[in-house]
mmCIF file of C-alpha atoms in Angstrom:
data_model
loop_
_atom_site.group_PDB
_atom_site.id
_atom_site.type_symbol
_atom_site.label_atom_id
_atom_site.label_comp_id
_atom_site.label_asym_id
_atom_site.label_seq_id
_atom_site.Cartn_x
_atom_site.Cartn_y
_atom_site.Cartn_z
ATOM 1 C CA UNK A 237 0.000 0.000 0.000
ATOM 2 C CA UNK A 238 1.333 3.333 -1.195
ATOM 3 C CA UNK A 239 0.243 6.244 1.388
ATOM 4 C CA UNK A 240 2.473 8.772 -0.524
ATOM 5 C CA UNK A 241 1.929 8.646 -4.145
ATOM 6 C CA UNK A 242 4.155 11.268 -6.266
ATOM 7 C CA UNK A 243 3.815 12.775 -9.825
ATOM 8 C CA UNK A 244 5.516 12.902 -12.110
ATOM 9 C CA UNK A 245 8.470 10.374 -11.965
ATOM 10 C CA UNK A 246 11.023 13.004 -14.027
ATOM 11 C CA UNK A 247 10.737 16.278 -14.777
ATOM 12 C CA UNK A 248 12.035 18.686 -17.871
ATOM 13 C CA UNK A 249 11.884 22.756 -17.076
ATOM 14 C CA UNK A 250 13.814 25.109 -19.039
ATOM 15 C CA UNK A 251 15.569 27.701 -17.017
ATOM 16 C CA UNK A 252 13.799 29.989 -15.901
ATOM 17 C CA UNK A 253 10.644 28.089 -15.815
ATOM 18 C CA UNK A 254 7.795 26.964 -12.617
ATOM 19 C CA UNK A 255 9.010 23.092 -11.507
ATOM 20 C CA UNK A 256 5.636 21.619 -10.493
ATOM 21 C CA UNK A 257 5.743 18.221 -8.473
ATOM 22 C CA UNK A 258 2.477 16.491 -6.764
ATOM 23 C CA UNK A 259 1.555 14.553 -3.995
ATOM 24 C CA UNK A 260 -1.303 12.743 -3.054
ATOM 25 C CA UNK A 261 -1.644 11.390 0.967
ATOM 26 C CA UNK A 262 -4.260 8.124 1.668
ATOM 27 C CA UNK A 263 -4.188 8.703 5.567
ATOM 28 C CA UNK A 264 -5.661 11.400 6.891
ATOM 29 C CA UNK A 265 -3.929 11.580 10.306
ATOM 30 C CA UNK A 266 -0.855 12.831 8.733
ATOM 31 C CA UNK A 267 0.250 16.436 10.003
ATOM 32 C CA UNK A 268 3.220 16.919 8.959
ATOM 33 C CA UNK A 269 4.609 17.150 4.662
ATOM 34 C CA UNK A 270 8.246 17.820 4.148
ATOM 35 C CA UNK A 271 9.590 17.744 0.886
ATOM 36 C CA UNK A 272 13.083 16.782 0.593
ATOM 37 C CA UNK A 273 15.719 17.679 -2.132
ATOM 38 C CA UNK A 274 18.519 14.737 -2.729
ATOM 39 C CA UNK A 275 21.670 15.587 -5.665
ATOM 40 C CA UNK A 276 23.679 12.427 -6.870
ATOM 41 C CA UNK A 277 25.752 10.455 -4.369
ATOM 42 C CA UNK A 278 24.450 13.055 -1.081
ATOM 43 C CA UNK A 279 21.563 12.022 1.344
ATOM 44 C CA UNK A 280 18.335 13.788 1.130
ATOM 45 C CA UNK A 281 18.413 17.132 2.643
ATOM 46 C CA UNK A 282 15.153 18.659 3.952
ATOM 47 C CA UNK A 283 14.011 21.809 1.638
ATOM 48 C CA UNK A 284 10.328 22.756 2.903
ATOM 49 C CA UNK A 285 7.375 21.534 5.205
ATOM 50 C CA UNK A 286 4.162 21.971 6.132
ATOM 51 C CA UNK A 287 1.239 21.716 8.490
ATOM 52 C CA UNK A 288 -2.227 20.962 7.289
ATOM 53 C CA UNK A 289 -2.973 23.813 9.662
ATOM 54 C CA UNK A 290 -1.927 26.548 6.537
ATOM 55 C CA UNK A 291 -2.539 26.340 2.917
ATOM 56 C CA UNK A 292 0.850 27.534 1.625
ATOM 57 C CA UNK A 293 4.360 28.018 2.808
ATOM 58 C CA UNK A 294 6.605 29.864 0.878
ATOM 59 C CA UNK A 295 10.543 29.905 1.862
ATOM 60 C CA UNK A 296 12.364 31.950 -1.055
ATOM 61 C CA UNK A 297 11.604 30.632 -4.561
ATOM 62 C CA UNK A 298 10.337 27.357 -3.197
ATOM 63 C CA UNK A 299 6.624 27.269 -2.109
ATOM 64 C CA UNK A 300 4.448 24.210 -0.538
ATOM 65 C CA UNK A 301 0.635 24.433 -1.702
ATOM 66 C CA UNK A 302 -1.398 22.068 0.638
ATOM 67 C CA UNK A 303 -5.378 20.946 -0.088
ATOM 68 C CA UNK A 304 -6.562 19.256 2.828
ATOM 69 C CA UNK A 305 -9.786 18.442 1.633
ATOM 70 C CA UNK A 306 -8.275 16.699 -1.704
ATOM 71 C CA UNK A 307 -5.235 15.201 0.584
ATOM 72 C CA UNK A 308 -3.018 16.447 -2.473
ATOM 73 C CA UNK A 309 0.276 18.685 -1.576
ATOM 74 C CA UNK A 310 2.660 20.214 -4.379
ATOM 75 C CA UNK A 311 5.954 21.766 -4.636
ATOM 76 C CA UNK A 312 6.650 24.728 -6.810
ATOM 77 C CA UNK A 313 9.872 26.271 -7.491
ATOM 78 C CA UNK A 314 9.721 29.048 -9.299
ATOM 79 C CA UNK A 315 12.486 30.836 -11.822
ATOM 80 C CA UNK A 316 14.337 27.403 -11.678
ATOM 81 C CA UNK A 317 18.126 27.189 -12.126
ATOM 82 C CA UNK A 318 20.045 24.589 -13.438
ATOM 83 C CA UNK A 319 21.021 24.037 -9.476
ATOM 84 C CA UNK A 320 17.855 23.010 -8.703
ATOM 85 C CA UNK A 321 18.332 19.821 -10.835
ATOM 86 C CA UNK A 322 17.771 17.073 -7.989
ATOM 87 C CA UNK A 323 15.788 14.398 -6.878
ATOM 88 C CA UNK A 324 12.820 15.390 -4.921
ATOM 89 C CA UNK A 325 10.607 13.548 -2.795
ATOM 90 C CA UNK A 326 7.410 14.641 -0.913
ATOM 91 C CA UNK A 327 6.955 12.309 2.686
ATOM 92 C CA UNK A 328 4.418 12.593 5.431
ATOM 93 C CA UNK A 329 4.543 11.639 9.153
ATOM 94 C CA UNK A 330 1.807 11.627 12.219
ATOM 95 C CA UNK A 331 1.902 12.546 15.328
ATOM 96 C CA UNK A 332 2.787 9.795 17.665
ATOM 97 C CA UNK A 333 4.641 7.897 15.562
ATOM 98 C CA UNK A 334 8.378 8.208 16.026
ATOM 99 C CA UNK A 335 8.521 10.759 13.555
ATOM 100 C CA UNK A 336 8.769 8.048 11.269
ATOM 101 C CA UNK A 337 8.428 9.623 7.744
ATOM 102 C CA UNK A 338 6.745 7.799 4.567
ATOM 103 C CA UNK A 339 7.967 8.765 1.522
ATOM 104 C CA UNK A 340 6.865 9.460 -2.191
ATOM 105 C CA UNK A 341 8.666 7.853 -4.646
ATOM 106 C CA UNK A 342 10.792 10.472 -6.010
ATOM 107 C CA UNK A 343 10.869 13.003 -8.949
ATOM 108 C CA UNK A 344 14.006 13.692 -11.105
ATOM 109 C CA UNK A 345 14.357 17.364 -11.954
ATOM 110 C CA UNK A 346 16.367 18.595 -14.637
ATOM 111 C CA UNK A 347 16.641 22.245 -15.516
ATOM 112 C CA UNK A 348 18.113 22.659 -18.785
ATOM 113 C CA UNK A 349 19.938 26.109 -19.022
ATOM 114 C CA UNK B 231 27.068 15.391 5.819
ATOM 115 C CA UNK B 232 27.852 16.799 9.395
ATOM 116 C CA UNK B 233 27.449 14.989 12.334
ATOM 117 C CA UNK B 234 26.498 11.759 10.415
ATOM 118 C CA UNK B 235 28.991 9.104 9.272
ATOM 119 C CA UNK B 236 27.840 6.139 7.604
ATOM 120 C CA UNK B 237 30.275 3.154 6.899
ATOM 121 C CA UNK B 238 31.242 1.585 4.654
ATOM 122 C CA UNK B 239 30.594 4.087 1.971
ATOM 123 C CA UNK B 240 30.454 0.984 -0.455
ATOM 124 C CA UNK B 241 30.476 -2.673 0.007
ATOM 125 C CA UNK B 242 30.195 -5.831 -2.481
ATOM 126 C CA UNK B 243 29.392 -9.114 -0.356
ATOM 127 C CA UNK B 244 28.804 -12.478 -1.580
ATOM 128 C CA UNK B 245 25.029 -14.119 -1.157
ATOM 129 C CA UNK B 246 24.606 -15.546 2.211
ATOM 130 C CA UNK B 247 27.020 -13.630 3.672
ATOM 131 C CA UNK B 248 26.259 -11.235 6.677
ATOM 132 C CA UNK B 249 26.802 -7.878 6.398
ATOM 133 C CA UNK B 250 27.084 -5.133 8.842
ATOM 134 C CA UNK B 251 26.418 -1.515 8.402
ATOM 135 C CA UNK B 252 27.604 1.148 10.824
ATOM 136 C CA UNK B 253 25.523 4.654 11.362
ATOM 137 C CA UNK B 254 27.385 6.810 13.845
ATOM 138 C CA UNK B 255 26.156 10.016 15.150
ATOM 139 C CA UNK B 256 27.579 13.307 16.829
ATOM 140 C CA UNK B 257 24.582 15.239 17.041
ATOM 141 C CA UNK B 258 23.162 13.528 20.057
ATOM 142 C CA UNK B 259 19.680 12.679 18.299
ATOM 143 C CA UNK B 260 17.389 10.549 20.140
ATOM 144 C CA UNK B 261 15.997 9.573 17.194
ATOM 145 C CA UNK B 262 17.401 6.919 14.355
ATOM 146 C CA UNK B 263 16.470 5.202 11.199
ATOM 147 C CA UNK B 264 17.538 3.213 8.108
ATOM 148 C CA UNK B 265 16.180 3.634 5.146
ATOM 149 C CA UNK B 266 16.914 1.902 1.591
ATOM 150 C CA UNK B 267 16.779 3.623 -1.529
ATOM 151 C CA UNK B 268 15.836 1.888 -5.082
ATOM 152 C CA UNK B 269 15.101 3.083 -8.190
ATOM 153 C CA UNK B 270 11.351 3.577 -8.819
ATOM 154 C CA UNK B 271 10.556 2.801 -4.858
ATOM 155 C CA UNK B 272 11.914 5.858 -3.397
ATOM 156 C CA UNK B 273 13.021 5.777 0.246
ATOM 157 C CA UNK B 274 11.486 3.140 2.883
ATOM 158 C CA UNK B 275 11.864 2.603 6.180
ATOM 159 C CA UNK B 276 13.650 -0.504 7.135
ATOM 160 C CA UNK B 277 14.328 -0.056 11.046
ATOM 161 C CA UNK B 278 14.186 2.568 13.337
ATOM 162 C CA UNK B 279 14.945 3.336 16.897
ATOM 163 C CA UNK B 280 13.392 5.885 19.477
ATOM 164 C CA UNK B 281 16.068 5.356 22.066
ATOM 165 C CA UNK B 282 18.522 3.463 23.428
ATOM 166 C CA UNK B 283 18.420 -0.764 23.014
ATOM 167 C CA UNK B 284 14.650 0.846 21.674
ATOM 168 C CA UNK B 285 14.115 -0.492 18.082
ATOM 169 C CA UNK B 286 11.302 -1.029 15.980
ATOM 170 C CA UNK B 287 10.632 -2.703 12.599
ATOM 171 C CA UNK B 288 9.400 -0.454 8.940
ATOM 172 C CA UNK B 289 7.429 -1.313 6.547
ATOM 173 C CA UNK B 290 10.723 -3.728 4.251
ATOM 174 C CA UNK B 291 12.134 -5.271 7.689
ATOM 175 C CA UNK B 292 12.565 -8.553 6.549
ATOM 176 C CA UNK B 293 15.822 -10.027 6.364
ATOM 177 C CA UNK B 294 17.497 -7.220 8.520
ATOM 178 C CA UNK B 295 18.204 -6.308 12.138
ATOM 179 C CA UNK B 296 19.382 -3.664 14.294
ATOM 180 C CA UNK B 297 21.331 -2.617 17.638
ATOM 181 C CA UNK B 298 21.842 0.312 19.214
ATOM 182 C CA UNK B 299 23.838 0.108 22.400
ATOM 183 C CA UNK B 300 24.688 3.515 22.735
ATOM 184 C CA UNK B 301 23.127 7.255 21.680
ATOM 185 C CA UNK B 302 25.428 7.374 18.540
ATOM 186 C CA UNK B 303 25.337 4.565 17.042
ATOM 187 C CA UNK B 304 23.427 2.627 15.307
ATOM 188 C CA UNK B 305 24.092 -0.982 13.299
ATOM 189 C CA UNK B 306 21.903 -2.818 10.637
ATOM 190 C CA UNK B 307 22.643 -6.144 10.228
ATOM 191 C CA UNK B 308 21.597 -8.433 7.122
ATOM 192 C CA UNK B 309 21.798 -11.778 8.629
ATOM 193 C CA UNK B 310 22.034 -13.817 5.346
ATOM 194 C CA UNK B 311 22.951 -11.165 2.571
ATOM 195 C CA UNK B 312 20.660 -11.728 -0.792
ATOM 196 C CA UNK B 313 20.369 -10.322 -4.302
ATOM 197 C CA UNK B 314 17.352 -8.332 -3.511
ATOM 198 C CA UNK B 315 19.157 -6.328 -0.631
ATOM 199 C CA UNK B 316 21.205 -4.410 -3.005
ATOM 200 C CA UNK B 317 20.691 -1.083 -2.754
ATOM 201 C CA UNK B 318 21.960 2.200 -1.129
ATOM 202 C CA UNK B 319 21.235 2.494 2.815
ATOM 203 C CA UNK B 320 20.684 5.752 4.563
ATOM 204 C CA UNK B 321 21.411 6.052 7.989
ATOM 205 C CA UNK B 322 18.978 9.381 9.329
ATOM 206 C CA UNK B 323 18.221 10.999 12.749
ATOM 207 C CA UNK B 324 16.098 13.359 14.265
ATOM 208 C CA UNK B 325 16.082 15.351 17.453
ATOM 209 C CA UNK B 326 12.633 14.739 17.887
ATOM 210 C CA UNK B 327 10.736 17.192 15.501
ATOM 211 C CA UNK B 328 9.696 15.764 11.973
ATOM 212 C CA UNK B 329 13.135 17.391 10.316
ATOM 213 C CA UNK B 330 15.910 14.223 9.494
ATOM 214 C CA UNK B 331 19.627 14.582 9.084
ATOM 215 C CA UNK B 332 20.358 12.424 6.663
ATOM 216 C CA UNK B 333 23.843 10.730 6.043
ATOM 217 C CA UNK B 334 25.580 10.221 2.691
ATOM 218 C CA UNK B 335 24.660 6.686 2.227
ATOM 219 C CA UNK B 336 26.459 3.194 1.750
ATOM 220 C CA UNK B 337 26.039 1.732 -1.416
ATOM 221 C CA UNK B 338 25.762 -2.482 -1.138
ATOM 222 C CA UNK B 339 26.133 -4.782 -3.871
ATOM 223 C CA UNK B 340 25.095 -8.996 -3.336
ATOM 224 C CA UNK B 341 26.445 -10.739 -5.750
#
């Protein structure tokens, strides 16, 4: 059972260009949706998170949009740079359990300059 | 990445073998968990521990186990090494909120 399903699996922007990735949660006791950025040979790193308590969070040109009601989530980065090219993947966690997190499965981004 | 050392970086191992992977920690973190990576599944959980000799399986625990004796560290085992367990391992911890350190992985190859 997949809790966290992302879309899409890889990802083409030009520079310059809105990166768009989506999640979609099945349980609805998550609170808490980081999104995590990963380059080749690192670990993940976390970028952004939210709480289902606010629609959007915005942290320079990254910005989590969050639709409770839809249990969908997205990450948009905005005027992306060739730096931005990574792996990113969307996870969710509960309260009370460990702060174990469940993650999507990942979205390759590649900016082309 | 700081405070997180994961070794070996890379390891090839026969089938059947065990295997031991080391996570060791400087940031004091009460919280620690493995995690395998592989193409098209993304990250998931494998082990984790809330504490001290406290452990607790994931969702892909099969075939592995854990020990933590002390704060920083933090050892999977795979008691009988097979094809399917290749893959990269991350070693993360938390301090208690929802945000992981993660380290820089160990890449394992069964042949």
């Amino acid at each position: 059972q997949q809790q966290v399903k992302q879309s899409p699996q890889s990802l083409i922007v030009q520079k310059g260009g809105i990166s768009i990735i989506n999640c979609a949660y099945e349980n609805t006791a998550f609170d808490y949706f980081p999104w995590y950025q990963q380059f080749p040979g690192k670990g993940p790193a976390l970028l952004i998170a939210i709480r289902p308590d606010v629609s959007e969070k915005k942290e320079g040109r990254f910005t989590i949009s969050f639709n409770k009601s839809a249990k969908q989530f997205s990450l948009h980065i905005m005027d992306s740079q060739p730096g931005d090219s990574a792996t990113y993947f969307c996870a969710a966690s509960r309260g009370g359990s460990n702060y174990k997190l469940t993650f999507g499965k990942g979205t390759l981004l590649t900016v082309n300059p | 990445d700081a405070g997180i050392t994961q070794s070996p970086r890379h390891k090839v191992t026969e089938t059947g073998t065990p295997v031991t992977l080391r996570c060791h920690q400087t940031e004091n973190h009460r919280y620690m968990y493995w995690y395998r990576q592989d193409p098209g599944h993304g990250l998931r959980l494998i082990h984790y521990s809330y504490g001290v000799k406290d452990t607790d399986k994931g969702e892909v625990s099969d075939g592995y186990s854990v020990s933590r004796s002390k704060t920083e560290d933090f050892l999977l085992t795979l008691e009988s090494a097979t094809s399917s367990q290749t893959s990269v391992y991350f070693c993360a911890t938390s301090e208690g909120g929802f945000g992981y350190t993660f380290g820089s992985g160990t890449r394992l190859t069964v042949v």
